[in-house]
PDB file of C-alpha atoms and ligand atoms in Angstrom:
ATOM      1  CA  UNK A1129      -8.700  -1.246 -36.096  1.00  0.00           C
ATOM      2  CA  UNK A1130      -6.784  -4.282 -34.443  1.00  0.00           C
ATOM      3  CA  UNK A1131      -8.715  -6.816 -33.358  1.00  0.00           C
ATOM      4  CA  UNK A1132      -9.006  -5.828 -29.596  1.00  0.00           C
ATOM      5  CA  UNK A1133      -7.089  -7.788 -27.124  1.00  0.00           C
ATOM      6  CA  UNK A1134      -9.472  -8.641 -23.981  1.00  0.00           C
ATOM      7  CA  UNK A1135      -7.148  -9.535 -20.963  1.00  0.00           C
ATOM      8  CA  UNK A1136      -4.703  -7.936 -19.195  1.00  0.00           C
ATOM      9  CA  UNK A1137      -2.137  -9.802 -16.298  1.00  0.00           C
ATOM     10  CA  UNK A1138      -0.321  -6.955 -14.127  1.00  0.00           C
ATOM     11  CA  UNK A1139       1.860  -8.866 -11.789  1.00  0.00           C
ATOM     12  CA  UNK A1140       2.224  -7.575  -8.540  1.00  0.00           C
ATOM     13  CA  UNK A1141       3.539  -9.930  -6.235  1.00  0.00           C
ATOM     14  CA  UNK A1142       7.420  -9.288  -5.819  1.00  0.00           C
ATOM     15  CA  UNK A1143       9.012  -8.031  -3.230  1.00  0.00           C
ATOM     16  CA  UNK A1144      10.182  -4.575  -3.842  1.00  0.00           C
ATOM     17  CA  UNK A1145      12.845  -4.830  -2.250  1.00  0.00           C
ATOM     18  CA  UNK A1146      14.644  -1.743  -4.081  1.00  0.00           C
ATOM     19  CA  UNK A1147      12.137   0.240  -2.376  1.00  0.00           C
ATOM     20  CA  UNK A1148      12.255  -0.892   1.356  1.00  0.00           C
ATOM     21  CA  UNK A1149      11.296   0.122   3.733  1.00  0.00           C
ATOM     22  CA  UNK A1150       7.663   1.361   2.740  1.00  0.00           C
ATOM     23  CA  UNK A1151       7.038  -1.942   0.690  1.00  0.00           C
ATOM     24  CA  UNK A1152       7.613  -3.988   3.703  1.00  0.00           C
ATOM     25  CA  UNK A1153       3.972  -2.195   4.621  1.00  0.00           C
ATOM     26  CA  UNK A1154       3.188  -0.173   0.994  1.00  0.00           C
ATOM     27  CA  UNK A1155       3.142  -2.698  -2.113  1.00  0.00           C
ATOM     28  CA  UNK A1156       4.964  -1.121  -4.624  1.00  0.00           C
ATOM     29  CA  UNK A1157       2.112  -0.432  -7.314  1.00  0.00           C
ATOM     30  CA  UNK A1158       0.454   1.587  -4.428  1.00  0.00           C
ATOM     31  CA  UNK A1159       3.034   4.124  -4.398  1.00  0.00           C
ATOM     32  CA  UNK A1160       1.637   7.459  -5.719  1.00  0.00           C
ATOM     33  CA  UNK A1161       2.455   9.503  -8.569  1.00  0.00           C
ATOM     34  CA  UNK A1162       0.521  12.855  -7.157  1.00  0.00           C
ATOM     35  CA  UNK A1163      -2.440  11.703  -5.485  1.00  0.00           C
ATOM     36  CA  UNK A1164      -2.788   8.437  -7.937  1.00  0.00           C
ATOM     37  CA  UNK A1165      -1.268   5.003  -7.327  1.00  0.00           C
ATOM     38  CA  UNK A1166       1.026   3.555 -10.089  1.00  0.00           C
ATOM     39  CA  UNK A1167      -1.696   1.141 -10.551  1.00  0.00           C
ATOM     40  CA  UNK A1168      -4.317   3.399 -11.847  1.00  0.00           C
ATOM     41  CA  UNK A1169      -1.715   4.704 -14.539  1.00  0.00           C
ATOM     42  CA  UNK A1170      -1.254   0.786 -15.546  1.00  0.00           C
ATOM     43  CA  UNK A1171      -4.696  -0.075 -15.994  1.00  0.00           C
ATOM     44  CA  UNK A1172      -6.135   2.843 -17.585  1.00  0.00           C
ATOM     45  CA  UNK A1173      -3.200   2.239 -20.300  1.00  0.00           C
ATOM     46  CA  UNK A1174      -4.884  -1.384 -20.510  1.00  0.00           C
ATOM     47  CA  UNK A1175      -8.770  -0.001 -20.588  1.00  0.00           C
ATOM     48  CA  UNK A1176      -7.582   2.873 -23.094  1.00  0.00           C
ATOM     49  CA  UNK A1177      -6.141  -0.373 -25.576  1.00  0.00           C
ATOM     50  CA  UNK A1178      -9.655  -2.189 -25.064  1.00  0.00           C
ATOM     51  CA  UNK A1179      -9.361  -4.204 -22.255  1.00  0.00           C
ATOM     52  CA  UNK A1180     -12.455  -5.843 -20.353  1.00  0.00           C
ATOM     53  CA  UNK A1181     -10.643  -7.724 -17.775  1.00  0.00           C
ATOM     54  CA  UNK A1182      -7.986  -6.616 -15.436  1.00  0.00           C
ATOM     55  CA  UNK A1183      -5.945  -9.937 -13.824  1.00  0.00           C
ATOM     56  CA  UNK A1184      -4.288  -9.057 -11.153  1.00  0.00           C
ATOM     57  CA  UNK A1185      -1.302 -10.929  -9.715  1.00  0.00           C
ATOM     58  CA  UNK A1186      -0.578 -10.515  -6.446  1.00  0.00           C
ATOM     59  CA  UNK A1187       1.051 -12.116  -2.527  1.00  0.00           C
ATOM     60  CA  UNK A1188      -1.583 -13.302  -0.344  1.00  0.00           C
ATOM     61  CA  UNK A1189      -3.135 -10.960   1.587  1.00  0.00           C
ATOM     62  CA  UNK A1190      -1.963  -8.138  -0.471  1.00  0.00           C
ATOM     63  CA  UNK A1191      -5.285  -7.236  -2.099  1.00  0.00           C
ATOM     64  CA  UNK A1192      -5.496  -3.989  -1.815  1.00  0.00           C
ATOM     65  CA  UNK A1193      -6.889  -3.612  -5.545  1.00  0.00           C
ATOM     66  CA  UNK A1194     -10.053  -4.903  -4.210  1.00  0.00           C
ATOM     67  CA  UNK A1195     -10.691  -2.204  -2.133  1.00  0.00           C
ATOM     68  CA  UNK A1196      -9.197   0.828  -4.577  1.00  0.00           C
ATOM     69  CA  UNK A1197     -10.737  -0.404  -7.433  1.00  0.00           C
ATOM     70  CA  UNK A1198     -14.483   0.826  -6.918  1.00  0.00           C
ATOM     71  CA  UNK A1199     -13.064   3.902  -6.385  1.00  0.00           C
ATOM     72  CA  UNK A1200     -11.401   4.074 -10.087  1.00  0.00           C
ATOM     73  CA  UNK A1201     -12.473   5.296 -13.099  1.00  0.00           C
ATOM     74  CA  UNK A1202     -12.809   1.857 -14.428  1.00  0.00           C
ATOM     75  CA  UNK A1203     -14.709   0.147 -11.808  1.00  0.00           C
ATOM     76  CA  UNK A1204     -17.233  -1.306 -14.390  1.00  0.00           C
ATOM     77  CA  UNK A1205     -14.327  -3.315 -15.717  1.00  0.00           C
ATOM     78  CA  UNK A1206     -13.673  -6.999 -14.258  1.00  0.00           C
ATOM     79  CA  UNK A1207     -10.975  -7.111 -11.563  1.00  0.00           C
ATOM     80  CA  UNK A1208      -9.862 -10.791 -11.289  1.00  0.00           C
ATOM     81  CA  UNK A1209      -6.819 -11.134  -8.850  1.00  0.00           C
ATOM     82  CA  UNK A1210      -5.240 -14.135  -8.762  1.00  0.00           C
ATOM     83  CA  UNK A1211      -2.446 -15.470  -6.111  1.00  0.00           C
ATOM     84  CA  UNK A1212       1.202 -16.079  -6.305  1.00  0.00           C
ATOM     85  CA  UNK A1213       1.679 -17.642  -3.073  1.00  0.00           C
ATOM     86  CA  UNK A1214       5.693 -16.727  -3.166  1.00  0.00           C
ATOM     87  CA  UNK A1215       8.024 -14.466  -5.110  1.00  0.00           C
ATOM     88  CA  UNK A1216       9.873 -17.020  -8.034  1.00  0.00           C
ATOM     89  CA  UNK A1217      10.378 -14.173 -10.491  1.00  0.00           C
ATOM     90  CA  UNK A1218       8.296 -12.323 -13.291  1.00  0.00           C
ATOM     91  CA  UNK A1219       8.098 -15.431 -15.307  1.00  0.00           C
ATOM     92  CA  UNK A1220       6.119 -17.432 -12.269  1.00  0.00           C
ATOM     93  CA  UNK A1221       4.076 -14.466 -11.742  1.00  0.00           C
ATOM     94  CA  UNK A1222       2.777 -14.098 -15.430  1.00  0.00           C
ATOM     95  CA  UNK A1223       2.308 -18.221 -15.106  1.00  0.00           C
ATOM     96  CA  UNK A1224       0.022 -18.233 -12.245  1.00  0.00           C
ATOM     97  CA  UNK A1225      -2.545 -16.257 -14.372  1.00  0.00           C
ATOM     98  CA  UNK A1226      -2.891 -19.095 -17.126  1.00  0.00           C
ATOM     99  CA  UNK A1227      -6.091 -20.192 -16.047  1.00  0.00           C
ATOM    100  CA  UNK A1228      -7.901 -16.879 -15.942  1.00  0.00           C
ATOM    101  CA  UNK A1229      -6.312 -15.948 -19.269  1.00  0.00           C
ATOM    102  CA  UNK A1230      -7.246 -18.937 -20.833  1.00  0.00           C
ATOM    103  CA  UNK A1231      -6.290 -19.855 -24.737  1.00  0.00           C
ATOM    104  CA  UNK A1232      -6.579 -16.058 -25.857  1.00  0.00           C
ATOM    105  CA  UNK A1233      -3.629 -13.402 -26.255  1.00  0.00           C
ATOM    106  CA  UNK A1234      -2.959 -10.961 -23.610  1.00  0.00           C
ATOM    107  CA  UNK A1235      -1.026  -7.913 -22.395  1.00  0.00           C
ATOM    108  CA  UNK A1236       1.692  -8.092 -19.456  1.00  0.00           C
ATOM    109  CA  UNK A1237       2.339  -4.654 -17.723  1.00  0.00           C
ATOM    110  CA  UNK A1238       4.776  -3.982 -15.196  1.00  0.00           C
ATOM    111  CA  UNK A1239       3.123  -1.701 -12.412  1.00  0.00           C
ATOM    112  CA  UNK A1240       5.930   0.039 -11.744  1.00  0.00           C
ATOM    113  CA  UNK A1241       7.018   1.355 -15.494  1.00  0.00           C
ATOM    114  CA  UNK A1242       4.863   4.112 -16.176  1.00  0.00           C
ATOM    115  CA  UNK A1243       5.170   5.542 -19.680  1.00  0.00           C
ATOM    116  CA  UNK A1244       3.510   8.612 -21.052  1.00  0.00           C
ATOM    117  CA  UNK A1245       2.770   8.546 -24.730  1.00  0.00           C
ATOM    118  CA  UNK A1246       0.457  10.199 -27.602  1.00  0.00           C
ATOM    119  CA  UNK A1247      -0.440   6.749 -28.124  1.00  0.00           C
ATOM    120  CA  UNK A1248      -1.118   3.923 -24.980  1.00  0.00           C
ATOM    121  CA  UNK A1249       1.679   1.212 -25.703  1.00  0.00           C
ATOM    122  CA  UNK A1250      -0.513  -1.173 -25.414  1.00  0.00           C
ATOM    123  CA  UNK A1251      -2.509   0.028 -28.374  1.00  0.00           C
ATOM    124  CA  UNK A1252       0.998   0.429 -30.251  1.00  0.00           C
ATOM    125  CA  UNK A1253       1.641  -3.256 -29.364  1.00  0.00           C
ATOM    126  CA  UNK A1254      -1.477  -4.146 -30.597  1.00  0.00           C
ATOM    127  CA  UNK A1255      -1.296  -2.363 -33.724  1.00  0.00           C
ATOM    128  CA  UNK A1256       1.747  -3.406 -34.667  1.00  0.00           C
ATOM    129  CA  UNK A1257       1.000  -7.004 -33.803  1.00  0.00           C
ATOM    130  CA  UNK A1258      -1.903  -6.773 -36.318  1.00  0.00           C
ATOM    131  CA  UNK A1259       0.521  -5.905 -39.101  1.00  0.00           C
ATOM    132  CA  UNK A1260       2.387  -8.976 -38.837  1.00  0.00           C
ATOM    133  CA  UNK A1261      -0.585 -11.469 -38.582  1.00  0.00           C
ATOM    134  CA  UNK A1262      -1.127 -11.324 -34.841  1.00  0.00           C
ATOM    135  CA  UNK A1263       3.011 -12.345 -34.133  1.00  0.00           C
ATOM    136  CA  UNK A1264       3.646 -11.355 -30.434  1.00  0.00           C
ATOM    137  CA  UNK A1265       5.142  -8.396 -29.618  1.00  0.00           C
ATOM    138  CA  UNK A1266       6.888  -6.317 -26.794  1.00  0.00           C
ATOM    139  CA  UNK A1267       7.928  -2.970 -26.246  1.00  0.00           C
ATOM    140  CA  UNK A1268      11.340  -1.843 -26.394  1.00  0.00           C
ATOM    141  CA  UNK A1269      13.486   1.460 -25.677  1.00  0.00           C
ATOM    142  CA  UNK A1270      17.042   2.141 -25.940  1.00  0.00           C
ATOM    143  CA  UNK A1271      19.320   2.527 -22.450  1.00  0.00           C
ATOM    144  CA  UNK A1272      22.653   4.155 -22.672  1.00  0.00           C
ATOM    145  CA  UNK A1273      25.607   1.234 -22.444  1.00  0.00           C
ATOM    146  CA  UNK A1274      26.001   1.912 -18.166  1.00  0.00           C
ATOM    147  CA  UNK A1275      22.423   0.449 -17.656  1.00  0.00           C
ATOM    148  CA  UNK A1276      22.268  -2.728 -19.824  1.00  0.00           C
ATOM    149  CA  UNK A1277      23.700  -5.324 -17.174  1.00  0.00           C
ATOM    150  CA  UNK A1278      20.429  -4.623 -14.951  1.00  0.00           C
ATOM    151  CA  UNK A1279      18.390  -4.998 -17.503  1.00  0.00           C
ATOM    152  CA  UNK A1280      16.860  -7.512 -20.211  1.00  0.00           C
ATOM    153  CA  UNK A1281      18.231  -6.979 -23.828  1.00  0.00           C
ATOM    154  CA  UNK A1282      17.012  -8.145 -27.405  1.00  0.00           C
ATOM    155  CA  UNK A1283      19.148  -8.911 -30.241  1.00  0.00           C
ATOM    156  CA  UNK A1284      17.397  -7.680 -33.356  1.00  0.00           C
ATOM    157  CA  UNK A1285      17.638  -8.022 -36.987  1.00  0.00           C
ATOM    158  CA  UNK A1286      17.659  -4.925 -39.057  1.00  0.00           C
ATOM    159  CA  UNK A1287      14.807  -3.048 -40.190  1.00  0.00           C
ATOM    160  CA  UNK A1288      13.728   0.144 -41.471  1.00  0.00           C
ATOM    161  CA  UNK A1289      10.544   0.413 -39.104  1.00  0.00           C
ATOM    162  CA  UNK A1290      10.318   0.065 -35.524  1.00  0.00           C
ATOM    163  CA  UNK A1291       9.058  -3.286 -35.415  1.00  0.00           C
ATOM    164  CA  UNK A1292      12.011  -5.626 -35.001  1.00  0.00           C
ATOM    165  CA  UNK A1293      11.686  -9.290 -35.667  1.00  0.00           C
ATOM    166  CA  UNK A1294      13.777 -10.622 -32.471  1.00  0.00           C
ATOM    167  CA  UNK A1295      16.857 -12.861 -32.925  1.00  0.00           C
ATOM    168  CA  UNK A1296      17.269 -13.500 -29.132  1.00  0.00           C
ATOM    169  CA  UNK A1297      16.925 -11.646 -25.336  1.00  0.00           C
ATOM    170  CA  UNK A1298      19.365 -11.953 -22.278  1.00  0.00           C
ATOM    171  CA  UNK A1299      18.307 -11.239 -19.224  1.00  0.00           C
ATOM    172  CA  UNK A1300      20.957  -8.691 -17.060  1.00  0.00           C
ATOM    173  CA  UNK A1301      23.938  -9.535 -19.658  1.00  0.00           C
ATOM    174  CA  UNK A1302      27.441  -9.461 -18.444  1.00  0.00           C
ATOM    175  CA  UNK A1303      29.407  -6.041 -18.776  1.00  0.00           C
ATOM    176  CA  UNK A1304      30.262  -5.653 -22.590  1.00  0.00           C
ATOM    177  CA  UNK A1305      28.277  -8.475 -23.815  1.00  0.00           C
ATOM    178  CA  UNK A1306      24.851  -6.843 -24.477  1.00  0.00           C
ATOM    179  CA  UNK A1307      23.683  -7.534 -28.102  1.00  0.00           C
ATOM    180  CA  UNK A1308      22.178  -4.141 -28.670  1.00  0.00           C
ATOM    181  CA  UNK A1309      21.221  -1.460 -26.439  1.00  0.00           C
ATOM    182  CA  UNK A1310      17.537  -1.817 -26.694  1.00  0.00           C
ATOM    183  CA  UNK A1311      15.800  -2.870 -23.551  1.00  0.00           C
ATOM    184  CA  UNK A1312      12.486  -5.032 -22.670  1.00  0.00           C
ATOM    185  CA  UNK A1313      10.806  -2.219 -20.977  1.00  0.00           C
ATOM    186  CA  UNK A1314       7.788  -3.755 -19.110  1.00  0.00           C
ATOM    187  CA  UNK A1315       4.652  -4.117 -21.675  1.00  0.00           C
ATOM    188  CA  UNK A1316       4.344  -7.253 -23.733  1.00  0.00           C
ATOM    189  CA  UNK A1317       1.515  -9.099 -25.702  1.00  0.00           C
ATOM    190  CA  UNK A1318       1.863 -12.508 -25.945  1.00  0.00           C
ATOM    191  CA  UNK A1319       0.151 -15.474 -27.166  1.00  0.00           C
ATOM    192  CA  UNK A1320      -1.591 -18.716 -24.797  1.00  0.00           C
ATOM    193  CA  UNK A1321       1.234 -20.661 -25.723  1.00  0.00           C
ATOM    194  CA  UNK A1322       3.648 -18.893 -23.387  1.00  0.00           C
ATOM    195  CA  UNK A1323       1.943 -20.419 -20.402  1.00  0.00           C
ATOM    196  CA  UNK A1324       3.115 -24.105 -21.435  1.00  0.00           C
ATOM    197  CA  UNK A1325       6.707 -22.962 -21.820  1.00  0.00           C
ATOM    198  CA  UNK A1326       5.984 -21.127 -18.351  1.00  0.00           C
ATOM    199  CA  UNK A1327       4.922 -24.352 -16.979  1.00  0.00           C
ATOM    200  CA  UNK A1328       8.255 -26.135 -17.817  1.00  0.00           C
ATOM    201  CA  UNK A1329      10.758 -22.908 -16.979  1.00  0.00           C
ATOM    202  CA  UNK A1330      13.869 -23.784 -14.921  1.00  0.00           C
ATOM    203  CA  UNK A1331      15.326 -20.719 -12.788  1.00  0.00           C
ATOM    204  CA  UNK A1332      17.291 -18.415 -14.414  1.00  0.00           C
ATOM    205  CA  UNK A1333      19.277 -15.015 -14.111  1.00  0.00           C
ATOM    206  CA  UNK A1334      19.075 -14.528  -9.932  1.00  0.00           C
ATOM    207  CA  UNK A1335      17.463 -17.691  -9.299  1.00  0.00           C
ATOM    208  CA  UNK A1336      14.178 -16.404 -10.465  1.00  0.00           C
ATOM    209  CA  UNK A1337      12.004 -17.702 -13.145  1.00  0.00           C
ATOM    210  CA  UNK A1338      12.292 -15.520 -15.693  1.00  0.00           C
ATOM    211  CA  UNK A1339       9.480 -14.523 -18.658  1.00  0.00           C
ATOM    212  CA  UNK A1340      13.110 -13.365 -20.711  1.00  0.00           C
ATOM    213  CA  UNK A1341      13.682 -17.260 -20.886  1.00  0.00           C
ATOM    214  CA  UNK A1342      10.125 -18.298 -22.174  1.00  0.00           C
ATOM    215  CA  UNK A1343      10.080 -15.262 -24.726  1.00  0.00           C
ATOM    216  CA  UNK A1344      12.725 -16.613 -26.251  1.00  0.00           C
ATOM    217  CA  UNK A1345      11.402 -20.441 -26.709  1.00  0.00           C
ATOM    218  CA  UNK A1346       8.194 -18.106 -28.218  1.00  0.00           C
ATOM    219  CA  UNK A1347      10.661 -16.223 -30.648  1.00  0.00           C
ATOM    220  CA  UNK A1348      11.895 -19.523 -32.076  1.00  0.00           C
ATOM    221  CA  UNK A1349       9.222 -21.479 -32.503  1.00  0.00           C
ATOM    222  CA  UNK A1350       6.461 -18.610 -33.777  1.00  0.00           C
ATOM    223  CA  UNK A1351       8.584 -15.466 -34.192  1.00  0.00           C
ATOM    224  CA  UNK A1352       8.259 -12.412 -31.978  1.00  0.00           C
ATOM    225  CA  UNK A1353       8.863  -9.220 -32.664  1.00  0.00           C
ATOM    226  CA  UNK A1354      10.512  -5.910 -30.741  1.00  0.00           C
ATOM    227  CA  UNK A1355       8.707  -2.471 -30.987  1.00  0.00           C
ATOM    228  CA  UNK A1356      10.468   0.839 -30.375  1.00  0.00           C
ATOM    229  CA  UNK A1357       7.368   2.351 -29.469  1.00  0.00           C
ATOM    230  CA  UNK A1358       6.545   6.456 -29.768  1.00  0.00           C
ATOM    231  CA  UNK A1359       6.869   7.779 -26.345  1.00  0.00           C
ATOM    232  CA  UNK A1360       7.017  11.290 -24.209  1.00  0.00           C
ATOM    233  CA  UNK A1361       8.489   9.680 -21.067  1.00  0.00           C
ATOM    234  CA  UNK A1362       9.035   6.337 -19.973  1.00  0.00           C
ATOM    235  CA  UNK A1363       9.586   5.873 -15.783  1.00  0.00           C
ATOM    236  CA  UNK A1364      10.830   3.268 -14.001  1.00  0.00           C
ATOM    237  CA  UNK A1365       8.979   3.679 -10.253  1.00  0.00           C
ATOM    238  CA  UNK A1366      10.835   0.891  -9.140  1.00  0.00           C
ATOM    239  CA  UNK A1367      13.458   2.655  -7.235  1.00  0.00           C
ATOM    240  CA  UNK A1368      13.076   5.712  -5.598  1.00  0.00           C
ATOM    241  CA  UNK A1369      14.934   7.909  -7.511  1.00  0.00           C
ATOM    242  CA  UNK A1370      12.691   6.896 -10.913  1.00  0.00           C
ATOM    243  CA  UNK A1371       9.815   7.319  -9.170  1.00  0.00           C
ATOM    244  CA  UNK A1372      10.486  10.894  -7.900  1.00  0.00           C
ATOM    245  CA  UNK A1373      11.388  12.085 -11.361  1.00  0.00           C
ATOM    246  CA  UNK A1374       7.673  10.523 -12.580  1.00  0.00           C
ATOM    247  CA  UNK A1375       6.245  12.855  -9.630  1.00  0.00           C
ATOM    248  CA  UNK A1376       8.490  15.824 -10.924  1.00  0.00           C
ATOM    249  CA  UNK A1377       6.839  15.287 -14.423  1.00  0.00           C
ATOM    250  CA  UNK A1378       3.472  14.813 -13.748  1.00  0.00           C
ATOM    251  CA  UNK A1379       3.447  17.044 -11.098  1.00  0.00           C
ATOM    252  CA  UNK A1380       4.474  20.000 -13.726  1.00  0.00           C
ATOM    253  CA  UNK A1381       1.420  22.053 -14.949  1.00  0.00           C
ATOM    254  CA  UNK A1382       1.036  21.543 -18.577  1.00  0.00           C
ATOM    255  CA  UNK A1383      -0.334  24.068 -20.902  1.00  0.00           C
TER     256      UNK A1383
HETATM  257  P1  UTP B1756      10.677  -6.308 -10.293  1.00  0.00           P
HETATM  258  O1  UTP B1756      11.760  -6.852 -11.121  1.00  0.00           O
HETATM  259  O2  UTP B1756      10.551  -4.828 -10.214  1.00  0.00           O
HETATM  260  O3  UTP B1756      10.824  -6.995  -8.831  1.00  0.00           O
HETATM  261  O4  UTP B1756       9.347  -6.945 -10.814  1.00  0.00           O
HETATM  262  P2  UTP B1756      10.290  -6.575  -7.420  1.00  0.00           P
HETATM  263  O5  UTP B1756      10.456  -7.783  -6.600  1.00  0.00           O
HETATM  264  O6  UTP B1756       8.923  -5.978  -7.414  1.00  0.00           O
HETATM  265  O7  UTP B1756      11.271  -5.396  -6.973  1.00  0.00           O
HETATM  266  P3  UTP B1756      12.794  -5.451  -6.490  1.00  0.00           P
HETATM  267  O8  UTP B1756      13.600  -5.863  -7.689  1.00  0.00           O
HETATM  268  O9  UTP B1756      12.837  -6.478  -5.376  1.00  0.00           O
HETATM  269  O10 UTP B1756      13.056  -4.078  -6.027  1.00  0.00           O
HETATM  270  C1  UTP B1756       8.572  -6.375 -11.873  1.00  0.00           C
HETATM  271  C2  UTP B1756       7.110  -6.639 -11.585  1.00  0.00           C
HETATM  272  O11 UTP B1756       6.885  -8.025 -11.461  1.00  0.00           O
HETATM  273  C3  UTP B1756       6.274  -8.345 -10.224  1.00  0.00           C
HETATM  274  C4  UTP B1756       6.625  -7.174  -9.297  1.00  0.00           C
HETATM  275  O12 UTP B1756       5.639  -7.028  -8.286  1.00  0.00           O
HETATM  276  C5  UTP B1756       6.671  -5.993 -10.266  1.00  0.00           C
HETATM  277  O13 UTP B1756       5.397  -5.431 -10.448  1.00  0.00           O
HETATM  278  N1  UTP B1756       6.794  -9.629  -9.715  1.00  0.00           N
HETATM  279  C6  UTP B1756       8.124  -9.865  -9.656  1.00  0.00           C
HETATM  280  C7  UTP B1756       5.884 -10.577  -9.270  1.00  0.00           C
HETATM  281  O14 UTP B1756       4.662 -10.382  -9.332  1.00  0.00           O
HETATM  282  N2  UTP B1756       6.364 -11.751  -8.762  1.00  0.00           N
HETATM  283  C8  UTP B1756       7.696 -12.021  -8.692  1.00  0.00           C
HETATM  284  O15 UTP B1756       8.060 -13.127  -8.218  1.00  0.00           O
HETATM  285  C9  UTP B1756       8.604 -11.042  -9.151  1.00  0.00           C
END
């Protein structure tokens, strides 16, 4: 077994705005897939990889979690939710948990990708991140070409297993200019150091601060690596029409 991985960040503080108008009164990880928000899928993938501590990023006043999560199935599990007092992108979001992460590594999951596998990702990531010495590591899948500009891309060097040692990533790449057609896909374990290259980030792609930027400064100065990870479905519930198909699939009965 991997050494277990004890924290988990889930930011939650953007602004949804591809799914106004409920998020103007909904947050977006509160939308439900049957009669469960998107949340509870994201943090019983963390619990199921070993986590003890769920840190929750989210706006002020938009604490919801607090009052859901004694009602979970992981309620003897720490909630810590700390604030992002306004919307500078993903990157921003993931820095404003450095202080209750603290100088271990940790999982990022996106609320809104939901992803049904025999495996949790997260215990993929951390599996495969064992067999290269604890290197970080984030999940990939591939898009077809039509989706890549909306998305953040890796370049890759060859290999005959799923784990990829990354060249580069580019965040929502021009038309025609994507370096492969394998996408960042919303779960990510990553080292302490990130937060320091966090801490100095610029704005980038949309004028948001972007984690794409400081995974790359991690990929050259202590390697990280890509995983095409085993899946059954992979959702994105960040748009209405994603999250309806997640509802069509779970809602099927299965045999
Ligand atoms: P998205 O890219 O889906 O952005 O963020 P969004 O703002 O929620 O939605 P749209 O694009 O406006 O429709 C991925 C995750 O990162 C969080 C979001 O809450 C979501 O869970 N996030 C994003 C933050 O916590 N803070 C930010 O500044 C941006």
């Amino acid at each position: 077994m991997p050494p277990s991985v004890r924290k988990a960040v889930i930011p939650m503080a953007g602004k949804g705005t591809r799914f106004r108008p409920i998020t103007h009164v909904v947050p977006k990880e509160f939308l439900p897939i049957l009669n469960r928000p998107l949340i509870d899928y994201v943090v019983q993938e963390a619990v199921s990889a070993g986590c003890e501590e769920i840190i929750c990023v989210t706006a002020p006043g938009r604490e919801l979690i607090r009052d859901y999560w004694p009602h979970t199935a992981f309620a003897a599990h720490r909630l810590t939710i700390v604030h992002q007092t306004e919307a500078l992108g993903l990157g921003h979001a993931v820095g404003c948990a450095a202080a209750a992460v603290g100088n271990e590594p940790f999982f990022v999951l996106l609320p809104d990708i939901i992803i049904d596998a025999p495996t949790s990702v997260c215990t993929q990531l951390a599996q495969a991140s064992a067999s290269t010495q604890g290197r970080p590591v984030i999940a990939v899948r591939p898009e077809p070409t039509e989706r890549l500009a909306s998305l953040g891309v890796v370049a890759v060097d060859a290999s005959p297993t799923p784990l990829l040692p990354i060249r580069d990533l580019v965040e929502k790449p021009a038309p025609g200019t994507a370096p492969s057609n394998l996408t960042i896909v919303g779960r990510y374990l990553l080292p302490p150091t990130i937060f320091d290259d966090l801490r100095h980030a610029t704005p980038g792609a949309i004028g948001e601060i972007q984690l794409t930027d400081a995974l790359r400064t991690v990929a050259q100065r202590e390697g990280l690596s890509a995983l095409q990870y085993s899946e059954t479905a992979t959702f994105d519930c960040g748009t209405p029409s994603g999250w309806l198909a997640a509802n069509q699939y779970f809602g099927k009965p299965r045999g």
